[in-house]
Amino acid sequence: MTRTITVAAIQTSYASEDIQANIDKTAGFIRDAAAKGAQVILPSELFQGPYFCVSQEEKWFGTAYPWREHPAVVQLQPLARELGVVIPVSIFEREGPHYFNSLVMIDADGTLMGVYRKSHIPDGPGYQEKYYFRPGDTGFKVWNTKFGRVGVGICWDQWYPETARAMMLQGAEILMYPTAIGTEPHDDTLDTAAPWQRAMQGHAVSNVVPVVGANRIGHEQVTDAGQTFYGHSFIANHRGDLVESFGATDEGVLVHTFDLDFLDRHRAAWGFFRDRRTDIYGPIASPRPAV
């Protein structure tokens, strides 16, 4: 019997500081995606509220929680079990005195499979994440979910080819990237939407794997200047073709089905992993115990 997986990306706005309203909004889109047959459903990065990293304000540390206790995790866990779907949940995590930009993987039976902490932390105009987050200490993760082996990076991770390759070397069959990216406050003429997509389409080609990117939309007035998020969420196939995509203002879910058996054979035929020279630059990934 052919193994298939149906994935989904959610694209919507999260300008409100009402964490409950944002979780409820996300849950509605998860139900919509599940009704369309999705098995692994990806919300965007830090969907519980506005993207607060546009500035440095200590009040936002009050919105972080231990990963097992985060309201988004607590509320989406029973939803995953009810619908029988896998949900990668991006959160602001607090562990003792440490803070991370993290992702909790919830399996289709509601099991909390563990946490991944964002490895690459940006620091620049509009994306001042180093004020809030420590670099991740979990290593890259691949999750053996009910429907397939899913690798998930978080936003800035998506620009690094070694992130994608590290997850592929751990057996990933799908790569996903929850994201919050938009305008550049220091340069109104700079639009990175196309390069953002192309970077991940390149990961798809170089690893012969589908890639899913979920971004937010809308204007958020967290600072005086504000920031507008450019959407363009997508699902790319193993060739890097955009098989499903949104524009800058679309709201909803993207859903697509992939044949995992075909992808496995096709990946072997391309030989990227057969021909990889570990004697030249060494391994870049090794499995780590779950946190």
PDB file of C-alpha atoms in Angstrom:
ATOM      1  CA  MET A   1       0.000   0.000   0.000  1.00  0.00           C
ATOM      2  CA  THR A   2       1.346   3.415  -1.000  1.00  0.00           C
ATOM      3  CA  ARG A   3       2.324   5.713   1.865  1.00  0.00           C
ATOM      4  CA  THR A   4       0.991   9.232   1.484  1.00  0.00           C
ATOM      5  CA  ILE A   5       0.946  12.311   3.678  1.00  0.00           C
ATOM      6  CA  THR A   6      -1.372  15.319   3.462  1.00  0.00           C
ATOM      7  CA  VAL A   7       0.086  18.538   4.823  1.00  0.00           C
ATOM      8  CA  ALA A   8      -1.363  21.987   5.428  1.00  0.00           C
ATOM      9  CA  ALA A   9      -0.141  25.534   6.088  1.00  0.00           C
ATOM     10  CA  ILE A  10      -2.213  28.185   7.853  1.00  0.00           C
ATOM     11  CA  GLN A  11      -1.964  31.835   6.781  1.00  0.00           C
ATOM     12  CA  THR A  12      -3.769  34.501   8.786  1.00  0.00           C
ATOM     13  CA  SER A  13      -3.220  37.649  10.867  1.00  0.00           C
ATOM     14  CA  TYR A  14      -2.415  37.844  14.586  1.00  0.00           C
ATOM     15  CA  ALA A  15      -2.407  41.544  15.468  1.00  0.00           C
ATOM     16  CA  SER A  16      -4.359  41.144  18.710  1.00  0.00           C
ATOM     17  CA  GLU A  17      -2.591  40.765  22.068  1.00  0.00           C
ATOM     18  CA  ASP A  18      -5.464  38.534  23.222  1.00  0.00           C
ATOM     19  CA  ILE A  19      -3.730  35.147  23.456  1.00  0.00           C
ATOM     20  CA  GLN A  20      -7.006  33.255  23.831  1.00  0.00           C
ATOM     21  CA  ALA A  21      -8.521  34.866  20.744  1.00  0.00           C
ATOM     22  CA  ASN A  22      -5.434  33.945  18.705  1.00  0.00           C
ATOM     23  CA  ILE A  23      -5.453  30.333  19.887  1.00  0.00           C
ATOM     24  CA  ASP A  24      -9.176  30.091  19.108  1.00  0.00           C
ATOM     25  CA  LYS A  25      -8.578  31.575  15.643  1.00  0.00           C
ATOM     26  CA  THR A  26      -5.824  29.062  14.954  1.00  0.00           C
ATOM     27  CA  ALA A  27      -7.977  26.184  16.190  1.00  0.00           C
ATOM     28  CA  GLY A  28     -10.654  27.195  13.686  1.00  0.00           C
ATOM     29  CA  PHE A  29      -8.179  27.008  10.815  1.00  0.00           C
ATOM     30  CA  ILE A  30      -6.901  23.654  12.079  1.00  0.00           C
ATOM     31  CA  ARG A  31     -10.452  22.320  11.960  1.00  0.00           C
ATOM     32  CA  ASP A  32     -10.819  23.696   8.434  1.00  0.00           C
ATOM     33  CA  ALA A  33      -7.587  22.029   7.291  1.00  0.00           C
ATOM     34  CA  ALA A  34      -8.556  18.720   8.902  1.00  0.00           C
ATOM     35  CA  ALA A  35     -11.938  18.844   7.156  1.00  0.00           C
ATOM     36  CA  LYS A  36     -10.018  19.139   3.867  1.00  0.00           C
ATOM     37  CA  GLY A  37      -8.041  15.996   4.668  1.00  0.00           C
ATOM     38  CA  ALA A  38      -4.894  17.476   6.182  1.00  0.00           C
ATOM     39  CA  GLN A  39      -2.946  15.204   8.529  1.00  0.00           C
ATOM     40  CA  VAL A  40      -0.049  17.504   9.537  1.00  0.00           C
ATOM     41  CA  ILE A  41      -1.148  21.126   9.999  1.00  0.00           C
ATOM     42  CA  LEU A  42       1.351  23.980  10.394  1.00  0.00           C
ATOM     43  CA  PRO A  43       0.431  27.317  12.017  1.00  0.00           C
ATOM     44  CA  SER A  44       2.853  30.228  11.669  1.00  0.00           C
ATOM     45  CA  GLU A  45       5.533  31.295  14.141  1.00  0.00           C
ATOM     46  CA  LEU A  46       4.482  32.595  17.584  1.00  0.00           C
ATOM     47  CA  PHE A  47       0.825  32.701  16.541  1.00  0.00           C
ATOM     48  CA  GLN A  48      -0.410  33.425  20.074  1.00  0.00           C
ATOM     49  CA  GLY A  49      -0.023  37.178  19.564  1.00  0.00           C
ATOM     50  CA  PRO A  50       1.648  39.933  17.575  1.00  0.00           C
ATOM     51  CA  TYR A  51       5.270  39.437  16.593  1.00  0.00           C
ATOM     52  CA  PHE A  52       6.753  41.361  19.517  1.00  0.00           C
ATOM     53  CA  CYS A  53      10.418  41.154  18.492  1.00  0.00           C
ATOM     54  CA  VAL A  54      10.138  44.365  16.480  1.00  0.00           C
ATOM     55  CA  SER A  55      11.369  46.159  19.609  1.00  0.00           C
ATOM     56  CA  GLN A  56      12.892  45.462  23.025  1.00  0.00           C
ATOM     57  CA  GLU A  57      10.239  45.623  25.739  1.00  0.00           C
ATOM     58  CA  GLU A  58      10.488  43.577  28.905  1.00  0.00           C
ATOM     59  CA  LYS A  59       6.713  43.155  29.245  1.00  0.00           C
ATOM     60  CA  TRP A  60       6.769  40.421  26.585  1.00  0.00           C
ATOM     61  CA  PHE A  61       8.749  38.087  28.845  1.00  0.00           C
ATOM     62  CA  GLY A  62       5.489  37.730  30.752  1.00  0.00           C
ATOM     63  CA  THR A  63       3.973  35.896  27.779  1.00  0.00           C
ATOM     64  CA  ALA A  64       6.434  32.957  27.965  1.00  0.00           C
ATOM     65  CA  TYR A  65       5.531  29.621  29.595  1.00  0.00           C
ATOM     66  CA  PRO A  66       7.159  26.235  30.239  1.00  0.00           C
ATOM     67  CA  TRP A  67       6.517  24.267  27.080  1.00  0.00           C
ATOM     68  CA  ARG A  68       4.211  21.650  28.621  1.00  0.00           C
ATOM     69  CA  GLU A  69       2.141  24.411  30.258  1.00  0.00           C
ATOM     70  CA  HIS A  70       1.878  26.893  27.405  1.00  0.00           C
ATOM     71  CA  PRO A  71      -1.808  27.727  26.741  1.00  0.00           C
ATOM     72  CA  ALA A  72      -1.411  26.964  23.033  1.00  0.00           C
ATOM     73  CA  VAL A  73      -0.003  23.516  23.791  1.00  0.00           C
ATOM     74  CA  VAL A  74      -2.542  22.780  26.521  1.00  0.00           C
ATOM     75  CA  GLN A  75      -5.477  23.717  24.269  1.00  0.00           C
ATOM     76  CA  LEU A  76      -4.290  22.272  20.960  1.00  0.00           C
ATOM     77  CA  GLN A  77      -3.294  18.926  22.483  1.00  0.00           C
ATOM     78  CA  PRO A  78      -6.913  17.723  22.887  1.00  0.00           C
ATOM     79  CA  LEU A  79      -7.786  19.199  19.481  1.00  0.00           C
ATOM     80  CA  ALA A  80      -5.052  17.119  17.832  1.00  0.00           C
ATOM     81  CA  ARG A  81      -6.426  14.037  19.580  1.00  0.00           C
ATOM     82  CA  GLU A  82     -10.028  14.853  18.603  1.00  0.00           C
ATOM     83  CA  LEU A  83      -9.229  15.441  14.932  1.00  0.00           C
ATOM     84  CA  GLY A  84      -6.468  12.827  14.661  1.00  0.00           C
ATOM     85  CA  VAL A  85      -3.977  15.345  13.258  1.00  0.00           C
ATOM     86  CA  VAL A  86      -0.378  16.328  13.945  1.00  0.00           C
ATOM     87  CA  ILE A  87       0.214  19.962  14.975  1.00  0.00           C
ATOM     88  CA  PRO A  88       3.661  21.623  15.238  1.00  0.00           C
ATOM     89  CA  VAL A  89       3.040  24.407  17.799  1.00  0.00           C
ATOM     90  CA  SER A  90       5.380  27.423  17.844  1.00  0.00           C
ATOM     91  CA  ILE A  91       5.649  29.072  21.282  1.00  0.00           C
ATOM     92  CA  PHE A  92       7.604  31.516  23.454  1.00  0.00           C
ATOM     93  CA  GLU A  93       9.110  29.113  25.996  1.00  0.00           C
ATOM     94  CA  ARG A  94      10.419  29.782  29.489  1.00  0.00           C
ATOM     95  CA  GLU A  95      12.648  27.226  31.185  1.00  0.00           C
ATOM     96  CA  GLY A  96      13.716  28.568  34.576  1.00  0.00           C
ATOM     97  CA  PRO A  97      15.616  31.805  33.858  1.00  0.00           C
ATOM     98  CA  HIS A  98      16.053  30.925  30.168  1.00  0.00           C
ATOM     99  CA  TYR A  99      13.805  31.902  27.260  1.00  0.00           C
ATOM    100  CA  PHE A 100      13.565  30.213  23.867  1.00  0.00           C
ATOM    101  CA  ASN A 101      11.693  30.479  20.580  1.00  0.00           C
ATOM    102  CA  SER A 102      10.451  26.901  20.549  1.00  0.00           C
ATOM    103  CA  LEU A 103       8.234  24.370  18.848  1.00  0.00           C
ATOM    104  CA  VAL A 104       6.278  21.562  20.498  1.00  0.00           C
ATOM    105  CA  MET A 105       5.240  18.642  18.290  1.00  0.00           C
ATOM    106  CA  ILE A 106       1.831  17.196  19.096  1.00  0.00           C
ATOM    107  CA  ASP A 107       1.150  13.797  17.533  1.00  0.00           C
ATOM    108  CA  ALA A 108      -2.239  12.685  16.218  1.00  0.00           C
ATOM    109  CA  ASP A 109      -3.155  10.955  19.484  1.00  0.00           C
ATOM    110  CA  GLY A 110      -2.366  14.077  21.512  1.00  0.00           C
ATOM    111  CA  THR A 111       1.057  12.900  22.641  1.00  0.00           C
ATOM    112  CA  LEU A 112       3.537  15.704  23.296  1.00  0.00           C
ATOM    113  CA  MET A 113       6.554  14.390  21.390  1.00  0.00           C
ATOM    114  CA  GLY A 114       8.993  16.951  22.756  1.00  0.00           C
ATOM    115  CA  VAL A 115      10.385  20.402  22.076  1.00  0.00           C
ATOM    116  CA  TYR A 116      12.705  21.947  19.481  1.00  0.00           C
ATOM    117  CA  ARG A 117      14.391  25.248  20.329  1.00  0.00           C
ATOM    118  CA  LYS A 118      15.183  27.578  17.435  1.00  0.00           C
ATOM    119  CA  SER A 119      18.854  27.281  16.536  1.00  0.00           C
ATOM    120  CA  HIS A 120      19.448  30.488  14.564  1.00  0.00           C
ATOM    121  CA  ILE A 121      18.398  33.722  16.297  1.00  0.00           C
ATOM    122  CA  PRO A 122      18.271  36.904  14.156  1.00  0.00           C
ATOM    123  CA  ASP A 123      19.138  40.374  15.375  1.00  0.00           C
ATOM    124  CA  GLY A 124      18.359  43.375  13.194  1.00  0.00           C
ATOM    125  CA  PRO A 125      15.830  46.152  12.601  1.00  0.00           C
ATOM    126  CA  GLY A 126      12.352  44.740  13.166  1.00  0.00           C
ATOM    127  CA  TYR A 127      13.670  41.305  14.198  1.00  0.00           C
ATOM    128  CA  GLN A 128      15.406  41.856  17.557  1.00  0.00           C
ATOM    129  CA  GLU A 129      15.131  38.266  18.729  1.00  0.00           C
ATOM    130  CA  LYS A 130      18.456  38.053  20.557  1.00  0.00           C
ATOM    131  CA  TYR A 131      16.970  40.273  23.279  1.00  0.00           C
ATOM    132  CA  TYR A 132      14.312  37.642  23.970  1.00  0.00           C
ATOM    133  CA  PHE A 133      15.673  34.217  22.982  1.00  0.00           C
ATOM    134  CA  ARG A 134      18.739  32.124  23.745  1.00  0.00           C
ATOM    135  CA  PRO A 135      20.106  30.004  20.873  1.00  0.00           C
ATOM    136  CA  GLY A 136      18.469  26.590  20.957  1.00  0.00           C
ATOM    137  CA  ASP A 137      20.146  23.753  22.843  1.00  0.00           C
ATOM    138  CA  THR A 138      18.150  20.783  21.515  1.00  0.00           C
ATOM    139  CA  GLY A 139      19.829  20.277  18.164  1.00  0.00           C
ATOM    140  CA  PHE A 140      17.712  19.842  15.054  1.00  0.00           C
ATOM    141  CA  LYS A 141      14.793  17.461  15.452  1.00  0.00           C
ATOM    142  CA  VAL A 142      12.868  15.032  13.248  1.00  0.00           C
ATOM    143  CA  TRP A 143       9.589  13.747  14.619  1.00  0.00           C
ATOM    144  CA  ASN A 144       8.359  10.231  13.860  1.00  0.00           C
ATOM    145  CA  THR A 145       4.669  11.167  13.747  1.00  0.00           C
ATOM    146  CA  LYS A 146       1.733   8.919  12.942  1.00  0.00           C
ATOM    147  CA  PHE A 147       1.785  10.059   9.305  1.00  0.00           C
ATOM    148  CA  GLY A 148       5.497  10.356   8.555  1.00  0.00           C
ATOM    149  CA  ARG A 149       8.848  11.743   9.676  1.00  0.00           C
ATOM    150  CA  VAL A 150       8.536  15.514   9.934  1.00  0.00           C
ATOM    151  CA  GLY A 151      11.441  17.937  10.321  1.00  0.00           C
ATOM    152  CA  VAL A 152      10.641  21.450  11.552  1.00  0.00           C
ATOM    153  CA  GLY A 153      12.867  24.526  11.630  1.00  0.00           C
ATOM    154  CA  ILE A 154      11.686  27.917  12.859  1.00  0.00           C
ATOM    155  CA  CYS A 155      11.766  31.074  10.717  1.00  0.00           C
ATOM    156  CA  TRP A 156      15.424  32.246  10.572  1.00  0.00           C
ATOM    157  CA  ASP A 157      16.454  28.565  10.478  1.00  0.00           C
ATOM    158  CA  GLN A 158      14.877  28.427   7.028  1.00  0.00           C
ATOM    159  CA  TRP A 159      17.680  30.450   5.411  1.00  0.00           C
ATOM    160  CA  TYR A 160      20.354  27.896   6.336  1.00  0.00           C
ATOM    161  CA  PRO A 161      20.845  24.916   4.009  1.00  0.00           C
ATOM    162  CA  GLU A 162      22.582  23.019   6.814  1.00  0.00           C
ATOM    163  CA  THR A 163      19.348  23.095   8.833  1.00  0.00           C
ATOM    164  CA  ALA A 164      17.476  21.318   6.066  1.00  0.00           C
ATOM    165  CA  ARG A 165      20.301  18.855   5.435  1.00  0.00           C
ATOM    166  CA  ALA A 166      20.680  18.056   9.139  1.00  0.00           C
ATOM    167  CA  MET A 167      16.998  17.148   9.344  1.00  0.00           C
ATOM    168  CA  MET A 168      17.203  15.098   6.154  1.00  0.00           C
ATOM    169  CA  LEU A 169      20.172  13.147   7.539  1.00  0.00           C
ATOM    170  CA  GLN A 170      17.916  12.201  10.442  1.00  0.00           C
ATOM    171  CA  GLY A 171      15.375  10.773   8.029  1.00  0.00           C
ATOM    172  CA  ALA A 172      12.916  13.643   7.478  1.00  0.00           C
ATOM    173  CA  GLU A 173      10.274  13.033   4.804  1.00  0.00           C
ATOM    174  CA  ILE A 174       8.722  16.517   4.974  1.00  0.00           C
ATOM    175  CA  LEU A 175      10.315  19.826   5.999  1.00  0.00           C
ATOM    176  CA  MET A 176       8.244  22.572   7.645  1.00  0.00           C
ATOM    177  CA  TYR A 177       9.033  26.154   8.638  1.00  0.00           C
ATOM    178  CA  PRO A 178       6.675  28.306  10.734  1.00  0.00           C
ATOM    179  CA  THR A 179       7.560  31.945  10.053  1.00  0.00           C
ATOM    180  CA  ALA A 180       6.908  35.583  10.934  1.00  0.00           C
ATOM    181  CA  ILE A 181       8.493  37.800   8.276  1.00  0.00           C
ATOM    182  CA  GLY A 182       7.511  40.960   6.476  1.00  0.00           C
ATOM    183  CA  THR A 183       8.648  44.514   5.883  1.00  0.00           C
ATOM    184  CA  GLU A 184      12.115  45.775   6.781  1.00  0.00           C
ATOM    185  CA  PRO A 185      11.755  48.905   8.964  1.00  0.00           C
ATOM    186  CA  HIS A 186      15.120  50.331   7.893  1.00  0.00           C
ATOM    187  CA  ASP A 187      14.346  50.108   4.148  1.00  0.00           C
ATOM    188  CA  ASP A 188      10.823  50.543   2.791  1.00  0.00           C
ATOM    189  CA  THR A 189      11.965  49.436  -0.679  1.00  0.00           C
ATOM    190  CA  LEU A 190      13.248  46.038   0.437  1.00  0.00           C
ATOM    191  CA  ASP A 191      10.874  43.139  -0.269  1.00  0.00           C
ATOM    192  CA  THR A 192      12.267  39.734   0.647  1.00  0.00           C
ATOM    193  CA  ALA A 193       9.169  37.650  -0.123  1.00  0.00           C
ATOM    194  CA  ALA A 194      10.590  36.109  -3.302  1.00  0.00           C
ATOM    195  CA  PRO A 195      14.057  35.293  -1.886  1.00  0.00           C
ATOM    196  CA  TRP A 196      12.339  33.900   1.223  1.00  0.00           C
ATOM    197  CA  GLN A 197      10.435  31.426  -0.931  1.00  0.00           C
ATOM    198  CA  ARG A 198      13.409  30.641  -3.169  1.00  0.00           C
ATOM    199  CA  ALA A 199      15.658  29.758  -0.228  1.00  0.00           C
ATOM    200  CA  MET A 200      13.250  27.045   0.878  1.00  0.00           C
ATOM    201  CA  GLN A 201      12.502  25.926  -2.676  1.00  0.00           C
ATOM    202  CA  GLY A 202      16.245  25.321  -2.926  1.00  0.00           C
ATOM    203  CA  HIS A 203      16.105  23.093   0.152  1.00  0.00           C
ATOM    204  CA  ALA A 204      13.352  21.104  -1.562  1.00  0.00           C
ATOM    205  CA  VAL A 205      15.448  20.597  -4.699  1.00  0.00           C
ATOM    206  CA  SER A 206      18.731  19.810  -2.933  1.00  0.00           C
ATOM    207  CA  ASN A 207      17.099  17.264  -0.621  1.00  0.00           C
ATOM    208  CA  VAL A 208      14.343  15.948  -2.924  1.00  0.00           C
ATOM    209  CA  VAL A 209      11.735  16.683  -0.278  1.00  0.00           C
ATOM    210  CA  PRO A 210       8.500  18.698  -0.022  1.00  0.00           C
ATOM    211  CA  VAL A 211       8.753  21.928   1.979  1.00  0.00           C
ATOM    212  CA  VAL A 212       5.957  23.806   3.761  1.00  0.00           C
ATOM    213  CA  GLY A 213       6.264  27.461   4.802  1.00  0.00           C
ATOM    214  CA  ALA A 214       3.573  29.159   6.935  1.00  0.00           C
ATOM    215  CA  ASN A 215       3.757  32.941   7.387  1.00  0.00           C
ATOM    216  CA  ARG A 216       1.424  35.523   8.894  1.00  0.00           C
ATOM    217  CA  ILE A 217      -0.232  38.503   7.166  1.00  0.00           C
ATOM    218  CA  GLY A 218      -1.457  41.940   8.124  1.00  0.00           C
ATOM    219  CA  HIS A 219      -0.160  45.119   9.742  1.00  0.00           C
ATOM    220  CA  GLU A 220       0.874  45.029  13.401  1.00  0.00           C
ATOM    221  CA  GLN A 221       1.343  48.293  15.278  1.00  0.00           C
ATOM    222  CA  VAL A 222       3.555  46.950  18.068  1.00  0.00           C
ATOM    223  CA  THR A 223       5.909  49.930  17.674  1.00  0.00           C
ATOM    224  CA  ASP A 224       5.358  53.454  16.350  1.00  0.00           C
ATOM    225  CA  ALA A 225       6.566  52.378  12.912  1.00  0.00           C
ATOM    226  CA  GLY A 226       4.617  49.121  12.837  1.00  0.00           C
ATOM    227  CA  GLN A 227       5.288  46.196  10.560  1.00  0.00           C
ATOM    228  CA  THR A 228       3.403  44.510   7.740  1.00  0.00           C
ATOM    229  CA  PHE A 229       3.800  40.766   7.232  1.00  0.00           C
ATOM    230  CA  TYR A 230       3.870  39.614   3.630  1.00  0.00           C
ATOM    231  CA  GLY A 231       2.293  36.173   3.708  1.00  0.00           C
ATOM    232  CA  HIS A 232       3.216  34.150   0.600  1.00  0.00           C
ATOM    233  CA  SER A 233       2.864  30.887   2.522  1.00  0.00           C
ATOM    234  CA  PHE A 234       3.389  27.888   0.257  1.00  0.00           C
ATOM    235  CA  ILE A 235       3.820  24.182  -0.210  1.00  0.00           C
ATOM    236  CA  ALA A 236       6.636  23.171  -2.570  1.00  0.00           C
ATOM    237  CA  ASN A 237       7.171  19.725  -4.036  1.00  0.00           C
ATOM    238  CA  HIS A 238      10.460  17.823  -4.279  1.00  0.00           C
ATOM    239  CA  ARG A 239      11.374  19.798  -7.426  1.00  0.00           C
ATOM    240  CA  GLY A 240      10.877  23.117  -5.660  1.00  0.00           C
ATOM    241  CA  ASP A 241       7.705  23.855  -7.627  1.00  0.00           C
ATOM    242  CA  LEU A 242       5.038  25.763  -5.688  1.00  0.00           C
ATOM    243  CA  VAL A 243       2.155  23.305  -5.797  1.00  0.00           C
ATOM    244  CA  GLU A 244       0.071  25.439  -3.393  1.00  0.00           C
ATOM    245  CA  SER A 245       0.618  29.104  -2.536  1.00  0.00           C
ATOM    246  CA  PHE A 246      -0.955  32.262  -1.137  1.00  0.00           C
ATOM    247  CA  GLY A 247      -0.296  35.911  -1.916  1.00  0.00           C
ATOM    248  CA  ALA A 248       0.348  38.787   0.466  1.00  0.00           C
ATOM    249  CA  THR A 249      -3.183  39.131   1.856  1.00  0.00           C
ATOM    250  CA  ASP A 250      -4.875  35.732   1.425  1.00  0.00           C
ATOM    251  CA  GLU A 251      -6.220  34.108   4.552  1.00  0.00           C
ATOM    252  CA  GLY A 252      -6.920  30.395   4.904  1.00  0.00           C
ATOM    253  CA  VAL A 253      -5.270  26.996   4.602  1.00  0.00           C
ATOM    254  CA  LEU A 254      -3.181  25.363   1.892  1.00  0.00           C
ATOM    255  CA  VAL A 255      -3.503  21.568   1.612  1.00  0.00           C
ATOM    256  CA  HIS A 256      -1.557  19.092  -0.523  1.00  0.00           C
ATOM    257  CA  THR A 257      -0.919  15.324  -0.600  1.00  0.00           C
ATOM    258  CA  PHE A 258       2.449  13.696  -1.318  1.00  0.00           C
ATOM    259  CA  ASP A 259       3.411  10.108  -2.129  1.00  0.00           C
ATOM    260  CA  LEU A 260       6.136   9.259   0.386  1.00  0.00           C
ATOM    261  CA  ASP A 261       7.109   5.979  -1.310  1.00  0.00           C
ATOM    262  CA  PHE A 262       7.695   7.761  -4.618  1.00  0.00           C
ATOM    263  CA  LEU A 263       9.717  10.477  -2.881  1.00  0.00           C
ATOM    264  CA  ASP A 264      11.876   7.895  -1.107  1.00  0.00           C
ATOM    265  CA  ARG A 265      12.720   6.135  -4.377  1.00  0.00           C
ATOM    266  CA  HIS A 266      13.250   9.382  -6.267  1.00  0.00           C
ATOM    267  CA  ARG A 267      15.557  10.711  -3.546  1.00  0.00           C
ATOM    268  CA  ALA A 268      17.641   7.559  -3.766  1.00  0.00           C
ATOM    269  CA  ALA A 269      17.805   7.863  -7.549  1.00  0.00           C
ATOM    270  CA  TRP A 270      19.182  11.416  -7.394  1.00  0.00           C
ATOM    271  CA  GLY A 271      22.023  10.176  -5.211  1.00  0.00           C
ATOM    272  CA  PHE A 272      22.551  13.336  -3.150  1.00  0.00           C
ATOM    273  CA  PHE A 273      22.912  11.306   0.026  1.00  0.00           C
ATOM    274  CA  ARG A 274      24.828   8.473  -1.644  1.00  0.00           C
ATOM    275  CA  ASP A 275      27.434  10.890  -3.003  1.00  0.00           C
ATOM    276  CA  ARG A 276      27.751  13.112   0.067  1.00  0.00           C
ATOM    277  CA  ARG A 277      31.454  13.339   1.106  1.00  0.00           C
ATOM    278  CA  THR A 278      31.646  13.028   4.878  1.00  0.00           C
ATOM    279  CA  ASP A 279      35.401  12.538   4.605  1.00  0.00           C
ATOM    280  CA  ILE A 280      35.749  16.135   3.405  1.00  0.00           C
ATOM    281  CA  TYR A 281      33.536  18.095   5.803  1.00  0.00           C
ATOM    282  CA  GLY A 282      32.273  15.597   8.330  1.00  0.00           C
ATOM    283  CA  PRO A 283      28.791  14.873   9.591  1.00  0.00           C
ATOM    284  CA  ILE A 284      26.616  17.886  10.425  1.00  0.00           C
ATOM    285  CA  ALA A 285      23.887  16.121  12.333  1.00  0.00           C
ATOM    286  CA  SER A 286      23.576  13.458  14.951  1.00  0.00           C
ATOM    287  CA  PRO A 287      20.399  12.338  16.706  1.00  0.00           C
ATOM    288  CA  ARG A 288      19.960  13.697  20.201  1.00  0.00           C
ATOM    289  CA  PRO A 289      17.772  12.399  23.015  1.00  0.00           C
ATOM    290  CA  ALA A 290      14.342  13.987  23.298  1.00  0.00           C
ATOM    291  CA  VAL A 291      13.996  16.822  25.766  1.00  0.00           C
TER     292      VAL A 291
END
